[in-house]
mmCIF file of C-alpha atoms in Angstrom:
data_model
loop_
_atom_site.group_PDB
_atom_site.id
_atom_site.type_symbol
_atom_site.label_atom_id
_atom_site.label_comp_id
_atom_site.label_asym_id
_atom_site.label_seq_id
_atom_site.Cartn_x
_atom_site.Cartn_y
_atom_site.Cartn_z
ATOM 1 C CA UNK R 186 -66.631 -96.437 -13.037
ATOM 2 C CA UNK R 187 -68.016 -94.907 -9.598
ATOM 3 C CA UNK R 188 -68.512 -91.583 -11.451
ATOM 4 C CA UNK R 189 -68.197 -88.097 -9.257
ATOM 5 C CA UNK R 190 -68.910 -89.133 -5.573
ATOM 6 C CA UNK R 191 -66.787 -87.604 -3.232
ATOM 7 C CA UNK R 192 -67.917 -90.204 -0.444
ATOM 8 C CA UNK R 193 -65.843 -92.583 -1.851
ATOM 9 C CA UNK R 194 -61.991 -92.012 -2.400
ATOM 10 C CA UNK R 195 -60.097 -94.899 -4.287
ATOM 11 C CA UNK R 196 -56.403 -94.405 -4.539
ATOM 12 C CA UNK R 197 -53.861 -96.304 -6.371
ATOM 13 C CA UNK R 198 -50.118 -96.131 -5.755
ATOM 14 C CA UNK R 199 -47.227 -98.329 -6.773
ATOM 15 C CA UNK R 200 -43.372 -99.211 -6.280
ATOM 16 C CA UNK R 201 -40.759 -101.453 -7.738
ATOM 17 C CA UNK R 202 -37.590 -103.033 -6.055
ATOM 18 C CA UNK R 203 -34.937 -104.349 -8.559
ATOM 19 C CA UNK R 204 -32.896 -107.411 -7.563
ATOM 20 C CA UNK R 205 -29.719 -108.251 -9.379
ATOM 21 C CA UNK R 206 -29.181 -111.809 -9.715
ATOM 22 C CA UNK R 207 -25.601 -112.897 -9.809
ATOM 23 C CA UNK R 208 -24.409 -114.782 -13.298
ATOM 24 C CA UNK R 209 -22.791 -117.785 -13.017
ATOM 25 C CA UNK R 210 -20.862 -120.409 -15.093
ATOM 26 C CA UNK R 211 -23.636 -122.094 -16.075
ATOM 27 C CA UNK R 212 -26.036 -119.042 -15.769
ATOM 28 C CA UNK R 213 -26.501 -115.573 -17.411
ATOM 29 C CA UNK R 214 -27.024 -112.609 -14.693
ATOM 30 C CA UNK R 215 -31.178 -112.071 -14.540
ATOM 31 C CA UNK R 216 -32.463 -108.869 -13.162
ATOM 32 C CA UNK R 217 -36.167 -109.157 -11.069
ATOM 33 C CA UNK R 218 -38.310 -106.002 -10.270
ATOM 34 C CA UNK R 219 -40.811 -106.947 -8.234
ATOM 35 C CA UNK R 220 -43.737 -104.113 -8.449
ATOM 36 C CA UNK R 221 -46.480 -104.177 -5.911
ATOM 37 C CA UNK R 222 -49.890 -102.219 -6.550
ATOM 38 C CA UNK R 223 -51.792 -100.521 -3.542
ATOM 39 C CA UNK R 224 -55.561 -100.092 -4.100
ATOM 40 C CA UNK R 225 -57.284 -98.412 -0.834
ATOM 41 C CA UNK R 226 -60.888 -98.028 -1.000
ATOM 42 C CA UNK R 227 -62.588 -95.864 1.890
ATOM 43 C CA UNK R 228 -66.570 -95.750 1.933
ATOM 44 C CA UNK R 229 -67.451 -92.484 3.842
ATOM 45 C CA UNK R 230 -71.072 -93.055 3.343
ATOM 46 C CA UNK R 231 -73.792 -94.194 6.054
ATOM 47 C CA UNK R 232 -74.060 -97.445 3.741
ATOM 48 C CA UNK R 233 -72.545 -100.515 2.532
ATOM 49 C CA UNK R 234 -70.995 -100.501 -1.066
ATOM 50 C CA UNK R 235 -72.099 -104.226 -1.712
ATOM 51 C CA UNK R 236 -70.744 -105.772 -4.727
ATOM 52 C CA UNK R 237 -67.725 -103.225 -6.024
ATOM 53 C CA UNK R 238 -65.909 -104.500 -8.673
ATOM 54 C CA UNK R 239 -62.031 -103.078 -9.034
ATOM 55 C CA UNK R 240 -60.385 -103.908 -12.339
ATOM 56 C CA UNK R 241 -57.008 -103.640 -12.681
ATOM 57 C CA UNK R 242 -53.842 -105.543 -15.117
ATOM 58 C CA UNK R 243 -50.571 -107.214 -14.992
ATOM 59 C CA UNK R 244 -48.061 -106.336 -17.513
ATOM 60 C CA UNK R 245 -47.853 -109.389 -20.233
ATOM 61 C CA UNK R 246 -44.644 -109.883 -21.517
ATOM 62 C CA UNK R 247 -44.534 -110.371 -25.416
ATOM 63 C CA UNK R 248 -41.560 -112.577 -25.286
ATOM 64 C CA UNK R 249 -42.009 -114.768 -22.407
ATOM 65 C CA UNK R 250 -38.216 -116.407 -23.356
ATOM 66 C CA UNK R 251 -36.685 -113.478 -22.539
ATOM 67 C CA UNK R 252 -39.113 -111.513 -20.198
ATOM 68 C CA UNK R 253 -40.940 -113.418 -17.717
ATOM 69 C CA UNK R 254 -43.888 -111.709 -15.698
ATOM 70 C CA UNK R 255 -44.678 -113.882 -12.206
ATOM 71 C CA UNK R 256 -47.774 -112.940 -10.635
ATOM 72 C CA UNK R 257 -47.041 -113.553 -7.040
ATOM 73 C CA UNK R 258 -49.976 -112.285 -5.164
ATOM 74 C CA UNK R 259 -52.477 -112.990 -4.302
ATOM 75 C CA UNK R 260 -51.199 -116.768 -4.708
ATOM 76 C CA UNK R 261 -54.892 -118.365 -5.254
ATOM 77 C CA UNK R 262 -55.133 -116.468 -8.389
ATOM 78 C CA UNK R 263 -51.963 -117.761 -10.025
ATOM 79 C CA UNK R 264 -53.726 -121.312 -10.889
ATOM 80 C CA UNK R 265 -57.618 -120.315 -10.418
ATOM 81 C CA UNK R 266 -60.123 -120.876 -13.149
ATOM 82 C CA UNK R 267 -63.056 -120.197 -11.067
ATOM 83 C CA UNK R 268 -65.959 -118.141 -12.024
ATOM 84 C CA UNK R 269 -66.952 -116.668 -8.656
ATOM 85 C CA UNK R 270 -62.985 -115.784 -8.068
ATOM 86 C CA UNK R 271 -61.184 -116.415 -4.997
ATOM 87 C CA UNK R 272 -61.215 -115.240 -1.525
ATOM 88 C CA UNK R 273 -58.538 -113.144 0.123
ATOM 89 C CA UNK R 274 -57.718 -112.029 3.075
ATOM 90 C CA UNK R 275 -56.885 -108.427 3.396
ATOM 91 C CA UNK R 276 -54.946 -106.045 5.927
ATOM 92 C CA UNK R 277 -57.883 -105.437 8.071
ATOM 93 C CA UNK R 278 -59.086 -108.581 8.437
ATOM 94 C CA UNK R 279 -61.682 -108.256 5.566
ATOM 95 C CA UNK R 280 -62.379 -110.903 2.485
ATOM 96 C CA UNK R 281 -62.572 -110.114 -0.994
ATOM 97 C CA UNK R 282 -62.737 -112.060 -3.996
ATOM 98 C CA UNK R 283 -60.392 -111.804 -7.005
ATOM 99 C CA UNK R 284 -61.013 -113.122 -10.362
ATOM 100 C CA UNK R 285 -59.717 -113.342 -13.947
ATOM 101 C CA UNK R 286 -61.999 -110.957 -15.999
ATOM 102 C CA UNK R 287 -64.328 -112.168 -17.893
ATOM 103 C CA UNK R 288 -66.211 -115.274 -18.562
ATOM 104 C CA UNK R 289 -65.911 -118.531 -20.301
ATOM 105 C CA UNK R 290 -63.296 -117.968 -23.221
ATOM 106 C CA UNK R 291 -63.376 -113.872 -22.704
ATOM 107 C CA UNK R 292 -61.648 -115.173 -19.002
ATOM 108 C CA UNK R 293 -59.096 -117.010 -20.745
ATOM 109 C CA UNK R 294 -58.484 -114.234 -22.872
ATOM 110 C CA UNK R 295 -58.314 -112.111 -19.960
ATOM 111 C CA UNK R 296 -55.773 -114.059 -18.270
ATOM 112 C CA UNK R 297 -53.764 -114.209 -21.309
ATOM 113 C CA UNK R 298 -53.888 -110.309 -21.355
ATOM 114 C CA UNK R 299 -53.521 -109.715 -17.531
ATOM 115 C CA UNK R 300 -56.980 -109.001 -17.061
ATOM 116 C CA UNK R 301 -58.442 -109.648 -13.808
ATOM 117 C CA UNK R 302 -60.713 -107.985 -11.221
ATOM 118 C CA UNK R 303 -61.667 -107.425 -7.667
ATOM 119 C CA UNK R 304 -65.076 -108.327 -6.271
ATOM 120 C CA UNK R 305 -65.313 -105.917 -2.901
ATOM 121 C CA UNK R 306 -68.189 -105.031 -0.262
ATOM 122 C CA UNK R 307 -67.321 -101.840 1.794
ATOM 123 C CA UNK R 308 -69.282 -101.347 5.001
ATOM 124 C CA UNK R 309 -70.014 -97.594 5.830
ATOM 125 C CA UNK R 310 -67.488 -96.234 7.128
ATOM 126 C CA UNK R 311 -65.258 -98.790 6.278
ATOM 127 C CA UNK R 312 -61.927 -98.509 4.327
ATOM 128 C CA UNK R 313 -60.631 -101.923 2.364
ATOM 129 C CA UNK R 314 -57.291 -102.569 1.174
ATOM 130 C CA UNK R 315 -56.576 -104.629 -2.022
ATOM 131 C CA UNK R 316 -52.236 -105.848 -2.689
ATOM 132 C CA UNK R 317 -51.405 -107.405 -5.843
ATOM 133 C CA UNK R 318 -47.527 -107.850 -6.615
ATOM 134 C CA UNK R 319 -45.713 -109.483 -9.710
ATOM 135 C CA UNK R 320 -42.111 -109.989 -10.559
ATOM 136 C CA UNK R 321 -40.315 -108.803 -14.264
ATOM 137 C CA UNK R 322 -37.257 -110.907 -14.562
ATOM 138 C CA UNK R 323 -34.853 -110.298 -17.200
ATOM 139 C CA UNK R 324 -31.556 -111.013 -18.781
ATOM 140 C CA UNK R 325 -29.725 -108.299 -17.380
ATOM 141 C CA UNK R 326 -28.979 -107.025 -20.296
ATOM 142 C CA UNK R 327 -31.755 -106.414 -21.639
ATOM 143 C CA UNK R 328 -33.406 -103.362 -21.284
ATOM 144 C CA UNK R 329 -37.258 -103.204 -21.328
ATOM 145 C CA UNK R 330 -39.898 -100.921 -20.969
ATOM 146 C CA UNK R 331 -43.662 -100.859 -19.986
ATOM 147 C CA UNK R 332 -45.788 -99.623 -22.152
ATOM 148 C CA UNK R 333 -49.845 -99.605 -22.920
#
């Protein structure tokens, strides 16, 4: 939590694009929403913000036959298991790290539960973008909802 400091704004937005998915004789009709979250970071103070750490969660399906969540980025996530996380390159041109959150078996867990968490440094006067975007595919008849 940064607690009240008003020289650093953090804002979060979201949106969602549904795809139909045709059916076809040997396939049932699948709807995808792919949602992609917007985290933009802006330091106004004279110095760095070394080590910020950004936590933030997938939605976890809990019947991965019929709902499927597909984290697509960032990619090097998907299959990491490292400890430090791993690096990605943002809009600007700056790295940050990404990582499942937690450690050892609390990681795992935190996979499992769409855990995970960005490592940041924010020069002064610096602003930092982080993108993370997932697809929900369905049977399109199936309604679902997302809920905490």
């Amino acid at each position: 939590t940064l607690g009240p400091d008003a020289a650093t704004r953090v804002t979060y937005s979201r949106e969602s694009k549904l795809d139909a998915t045709p059916a076809t004789a040997f396939s049932e009709q699948f709807h995808t929403t792919t949602f992609t979250s917007h985290i933009s970071i802006h330091n106004r103070h004279a110095f760095a913000l070394n080590t910020l750490i950004v936590r933030d969660m997938l939605p976890v399906s809990e019947d991965d036959h019929r709902v499927r969540v597909i984290l697509r980025q960032p990619s090097a996530l998907v299959n990491s298991n490292s400890e430090e996380g791993v690096s990605v390159e943002g809009e600007n041109g700056s790295v940050q790290k990404v990582r499942w959150y937690g450690d050892g078996e609390r990681k795992v867990e935190g996979q499992k539960q769409g855990l995970y968490e960005w490592v940041c440094s924010v020069g002064a006067g610096r602003k930092i973008a982080l993108q993370t975007a997932w697809d929900v595919k369905a049977a399109a008849d199936l309604k679902w909802i997302e809920s905490s």
